[in-house]
């Protein structure tokens, strides 16, 4: 199985984000890629670099899942932000639209508030480059499957599943899983995205909510008490042509591995009912019991079973890395997943 990673992803490396109202060191940094890469190596896998990060084709593909004004914002905001006297080094807005905004602003502070859903997405001068490298990595993995590979893996960071059509959120700038699904859709008519990250994939849900050609399913910690708070209920089932093609499986905070794996099995059954021709897995290792974002209680060895469950999917599959933050266990968690996944 080919595994993809573009070194320019390290260009997005915000040192801090705002946590509980306080600046805190960001757990979403380049060290994650190093730890995940070590985890792959221990499973006998090595990384291949995708090439182009600024091609017109990549931009065109991104416009299938994001608005062009949002992509334009990501590309240009740093320079426009720094034209404001006294602006902070990182782009970090102090105002957000709540409750039915009527007007898209011209001012960089207003635009930053519009597009950056929360305070976990501060942007540096090179963040756009990092996000494009992450996107190119997802595209390379999807293209590998379109060329006939049964499976591929994309080591994407920044992650993507909280990024919606018009916004960033939760460390995510560009929705890599949605992009991979969209690339697969160029050749097949039905794609499913199964999101096993600790957090609800609200961006992915938002992008495909009214579409019947891309099924989305997510297991996650219950957002009544957990990020992303405002979406992810089991009653969110899609709309219009997408009615019935969105499945959410919230779990009580602190649920153990057995409960989590049972929920994944249920999601896989529903996914198969949709009969997709290709699958994207949003792989979050932050369900581990010691992850700093602390929500579920999955043990390292239980990632073997997760890998085995997903390896039973008969469709060509692209695995996209989402969450999973630095601990002594992060590398081992990916190794365990891959051991199970490659065994199938
Ligand atoms: Zn997560």
Tab-separated table of N, CA, C and O in Angstrom, residues 69-70 73-74 76-78 80-82 84 88 90-97 103-123 166-169 173:
chain	number	residue	atom	x	y	z
A	69	UNK	N	-14.336	31.909	-2.891
A	69	UNK	CA	-13.972	33.055	-2.031
A	69	UNK	C	-13.220	32.579	-0.796
A	69	UNK	O	-12.348	33.268	-0.284
A	70	UNK	N	-13.557	31.381	-0.286
A	70	UNK	CA	-12.835	30.853	0.878
A	70	UNK	C	-11.388	30.506	0.503
A	70	UNK	O	-10.446	30.823	1.242
A	73	UNK	N	-9.533	33.625	0.203
A	73	UNK	CA	-9.268	34.139	1.545
A	73	UNK	C	-8.018	33.466	2.139
A	73	UNK	O	-7.113	34.135	2.636
A	74	UNK	N	-7.978	32.121	2.073
A	74	UNK	CA	-6.830	31.410	2.651
A	74	UNK	C	-5.514	31.851	1.999
A	74	UNK	O	-4.491	31.997	2.659
A	76	UNK	N	-4.817	34.752	0.503
A	76	UNK	CA	-4.432	36.169	0.540
A	76	UNK	C	-4.510	36.836	1.908
A	76	UNK	O	-4.027	37.955	2.078
A	77	UNK	N	-5.118	36.173	2.890
A	77	UNK	CA	-5.443	36.900	4.128
A	77	UNK	C	-4.216	37.349	4.904
A	77	UNK	O	-4.223	38.423	5.513
A	78	UNK	N	-3.155	36.548	4.888
A	78	UNK	CA	-1.994	36.913	5.724
A	78	UNK	C	-1.465	38.290	5.332
A	78	UNK	O	-1.236	39.148	6.182
A	80	UNK	N	-3.018	40.692	3.705
A	80	UNK	CA	-4.004	41.750	3.955
A	80	UNK	C	-4.130	42.035	5.456
A	80	UNK	O	-4.327	43.166	5.888
A	81	UNK	N	-4.015	40.990	6.263
A	81	UNK	CA	-4.054	41.142	7.727
A	81	UNK	C	-2.898	42.023	8.193
A	81	UNK	O	-3.050	42.905	9.038
A	82	UNK	N	-1.723	41.796	7.606
A	82	UNK	CA	-0.536	42.530	8.025
A	82	UNK	C	-0.493	43.958	7.493
A	82	UNK	O	0.373	44.735	7.904
A	84	UNK	N	-2.899	45.837	8.287
A	84	UNK	CA	-3.616	46.535	9.367
A	84	UNK	C	-2.578	46.970	10.412
A	84	UNK	O	-1.808	46.138	10.898
A	88	UNK	N	-1.646	41.356	14.771
A	88	UNK	CA	-0.890	40.251	15.375
A	88	UNK	C	-0.151	39.475	14.297
A	88	UNK	O	-0.511	39.532	13.112
A	90	UNK	N	-0.042	36.140	13.858
A	90	UNK	CA	-0.944	35.129	13.294
A	90	UNK	C	-2.315	35.746	13.053
A	90	UNK	O	-2.791	36.561	13.852
A	91	UNK	N	-2.942	35.359	11.962
A	91	UNK	CA	-4.305	35.829	11.674
A	91	UNK	C	-5.251	35.163	12.672
A	91	UNK	O	-5.359	33.933	12.719
A	92	UNK	N	-5.875	35.966	13.507
A	92	UNK	CA	-6.772	35.422	14.533
A	92	UNK	C	-7.850	36.466	14.813
A	92	UNK	O	-7.592	37.470	15.468
A	93	UNK	N	-9.059	36.244	14.303
A	93	UNK	CA	-10.100	37.276	14.402
A	93	UNK	C	-10.675	37.408	15.808
A	93	UNK	O	-10.603	36.493	16.614
A	94	UNK	N	-11.233	38.591	16.081
A	94	UNK	CA	-11.863	38.811	17.377
A	94	UNK	C	-13.367	39.006	17.233
A	94	UNK	O	-14.044	39.411	18.169
A	95	UNK	N	-13.890	38.713	16.034
A	95	UNK	CA	-15.336	38.847	15.847
A	95	UNK	C	-15.803	37.743	14.901
A	95	UNK	O	-15.107	37.378	13.946
A	96	UNK	N	-16.954	37.134	15.232
A	96	UNK	CA	-17.517	36.053	14.416
A	96	UNK	C	-19.004	36.321	14.207
A	96	UNK	O	-19.677	36.796	15.115
A	97	UNK	N	-19.526	35.964	13.025
A	97	UNK	CA	-20.974	36.135	12.824
A	97	UNK	C	-21.739	35.074	13.613
A	97	UNK	O	-21.414	33.901	13.553
A	103	UNK	N	-24.203	39.828	5.625
A	103	UNK	CA	-23.338	40.617	4.757
A	103	UNK	C	-21.907	40.093	4.816
A	103	UNK	O	-21.312	40.016	5.893
A	104	UNK	N	-21.357	39.739	3.660
A	104	UNK	CA	-19.959	39.296	3.613
A	104	UNK	C	-19.054	40.525	3.590
A	104	UNK	O	-19.149	41.365	2.690
A	105	UNK	N	-18.192	40.679	4.595
A	105	UNK	CA	-17.428	41.923	4.714
A	105	UNK	C	-16.217	41.991	3.777
A	105	UNK	O	-15.733	40.976	3.295
A	106	UNK	N	-15.709	43.216	3.602
A	106	UNK	CA	-14.500	43.420	2.793
A	106	UNK	C	-13.259	43.442	3.690
A	106	UNK	O	-12.191	43.053	3.282
A	107	UNK	N	-13.442	43.911	4.937
A	107	UNK	CA	-12.297	44.103	5.843
A	107	UNK	C	-11.699	42.754	6.250
A	107	UNK	O	-12.425	41.792	6.520
A	108	UNK	N	-10.343	42.679	6.326
A	108	UNK	CA	-9.714	41.401	6.679
A	108	UNK	C	-10.141	40.837	8.044
A	108	UNK	O	-10.251	39.630	8.193
A	109	UNK	N	-10.393	41.706	9.018
A	109	UNK	CA	-10.827	41.188	10.332
A	109	UNK	C	-12.210	40.525	10.191
A	109	UNK	O	-12.465	39.437	10.714
A	110	UNK	N	-13.092	41.192	9.450
A	110	UNK	CA	-14.434	40.629	9.231
A	110	UNK	C	-14.376	39.331	8.443
A	110	UNK	O	-15.054	38.359	8.773
A	111	UNK	N	-13.539	39.308	7.402
A	111	UNK	CA	-13.425	38.083	6.600
A	111	UNK	C	-12.831	36.940	7.422
A	111	UNK	O	-13.265	35.795	7.322
A	112	UNK	N	-11.836	37.275	8.264
A	112	UNK	CA	-11.239	36.225	9.108
A	112	UNK	C	-12.294	35.681	10.067
A	112	UNK	O	-12.376	34.471	10.304
A	113	UNK	N	-13.114	36.565	10.622
A	113	UNK	CA	-14.180	36.113	11.512
A	113	UNK	C	-15.210	35.272	10.789
A	113	UNK	O	-15.755	34.311	11.342
A	114	UNK	N	-15.464	35.606	9.529
A	114	UNK	CA	-16.449	34.881	8.718
A	114	UNK	C	-15.973	33.456	8.441
A	114	UNK	O	-16.731	32.492	8.564
A	115	UNK	N	-14.700	33.347	8.041
A	115	UNK	CA	-14.202	32.048	7.543
A	115	UNK	C	-13.565	31.160	8.613
A	115	UNK	O	-13.443	29.964	8.388
A	116	UNK	N	-13.094	31.761	9.717
A	116	UNK	CA	-12.431	30.947	10.740
A	116	UNK	C	-13.442	30.684	11.856
A	116	UNK	O	-13.727	31.553	12.675
A	117	UNK	N	-13.960	29.463	11.844
A	117	UNK	CA	-15.073	29.145	12.731
A	117	UNK	C	-14.701	29.256	14.205
A	117	UNK	O	-15.539	29.555	15.047
A	118	UNK	N	-13.441	28.962	14.529
A	118	UNK	CA	-13.039	28.991	15.933
A	118	UNK	C	-11.591	29.469	16.043
A	118	UNK	O	-10.973	29.847	15.050
A	119	UNK	N	-11.053	29.411	17.242
A	119	UNK	CA	-9.721	29.971	17.494
A	119	UNK	C	-8.622	28.907	17.412
A	119	UNK	O	-7.528	29.082	17.941
A	120	UNK	N	-8.924	27.790	16.753
A	120	UNK	CA	-7.929	26.725	16.584
A	120	UNK	C	-7.298	26.770	15.195
A	120	UNK	O	-6.613	25.829	14.807
A	121	UNK	N	-7.544	27.855	14.468
A	121	UNK	CA	-7.039	27.931	13.090
A	121	UNK	C	-6.249	29.199	12.826
A	121	UNK	O	-6.492	29.887	11.812
A	122	UNK	N	-5.313	29.581	13.703
A	122	UNK	CA	-4.521	30.773	13.410
A	122	UNK	C	-3.663	30.523	12.162
A	122	UNK	O	-3.148	29.421	11.975
A	123	UNK	N	-3.568	31.552	11.309
A	123	UNK	CA	-2.872	31.375	10.029
A	123	UNK	C	-1.569	32.163	10.016
A	123	UNK	O	-1.545	33.337	10.376
A	166	UNK	N	-17.153	26.785	3.310
A	166	UNK	CA	-16.779	28.205	3.345
A	166	UNK	C	-15.988	28.557	4.608
A	166	UNK	O	-15.860	29.727	4.939
A	167	UNK	N	-15.491	27.526	5.318
A	167	UNK	CA	-14.845	27.866	6.592
A	167	UNK	C	-13.822	26.833	7.057
A	167	UNK	O	-13.906	25.650	6.730
A	168	UNK	N	-12.879	27.356	7.851
A	168	UNK	CA	-11.946	26.505	8.584
A	168	UNK	C	-12.518	26.252	9.974
A	168	UNK	O	-13.457	26.918	10.407
A	169	UNK	N	-11.951	25.279	10.685
A	169	UNK	CA	-12.379	25.015	12.065
A	169	UNK	C	-11.577	23.866	12.634
A	169	UNK	O	-11.119	22.991	11.891
A	173	UNK	N	-8.051	23.330	7.709
A	173	UNK	CA	-8.160	24.436	6.752
A	173	UNK	C	-8.844	24.004	5.470
A	173	UNK	O	-9.709	24.701	4.944
